């Protein structure tokens, strides 16, 4: 506990970043442009973006629930 208090006093916080990197946000925006195209298979979408199948479906869930403006606001604050 003393170590955590010391770190907080110096302005350091631990844990996972609260948001997405700029690279992730750009992939989400690019993916949105082809995601709803019924002629594309998921594999044709996620392979060129360098994603795994699991990441594709995780990103698809984000795209279904948020607009581009909301996604852009999810960037990690530095």
C-alpha angles and dihedrals in degrees: 000000000000090000092051091048090049092050092048090050088057091050096256122136127186133215137062120329113265100235144007131299121249089252092056092048092051090051090051092051092048092046091053091062092062102022098090094044104116092203092063122082118217089249091056088055104042101040097062090047091053093242131138122236091254092051090049092057092043089053091044089058090053091049092050093053104037140049123231090258092053091048092052089054090057092074119127110264112228 
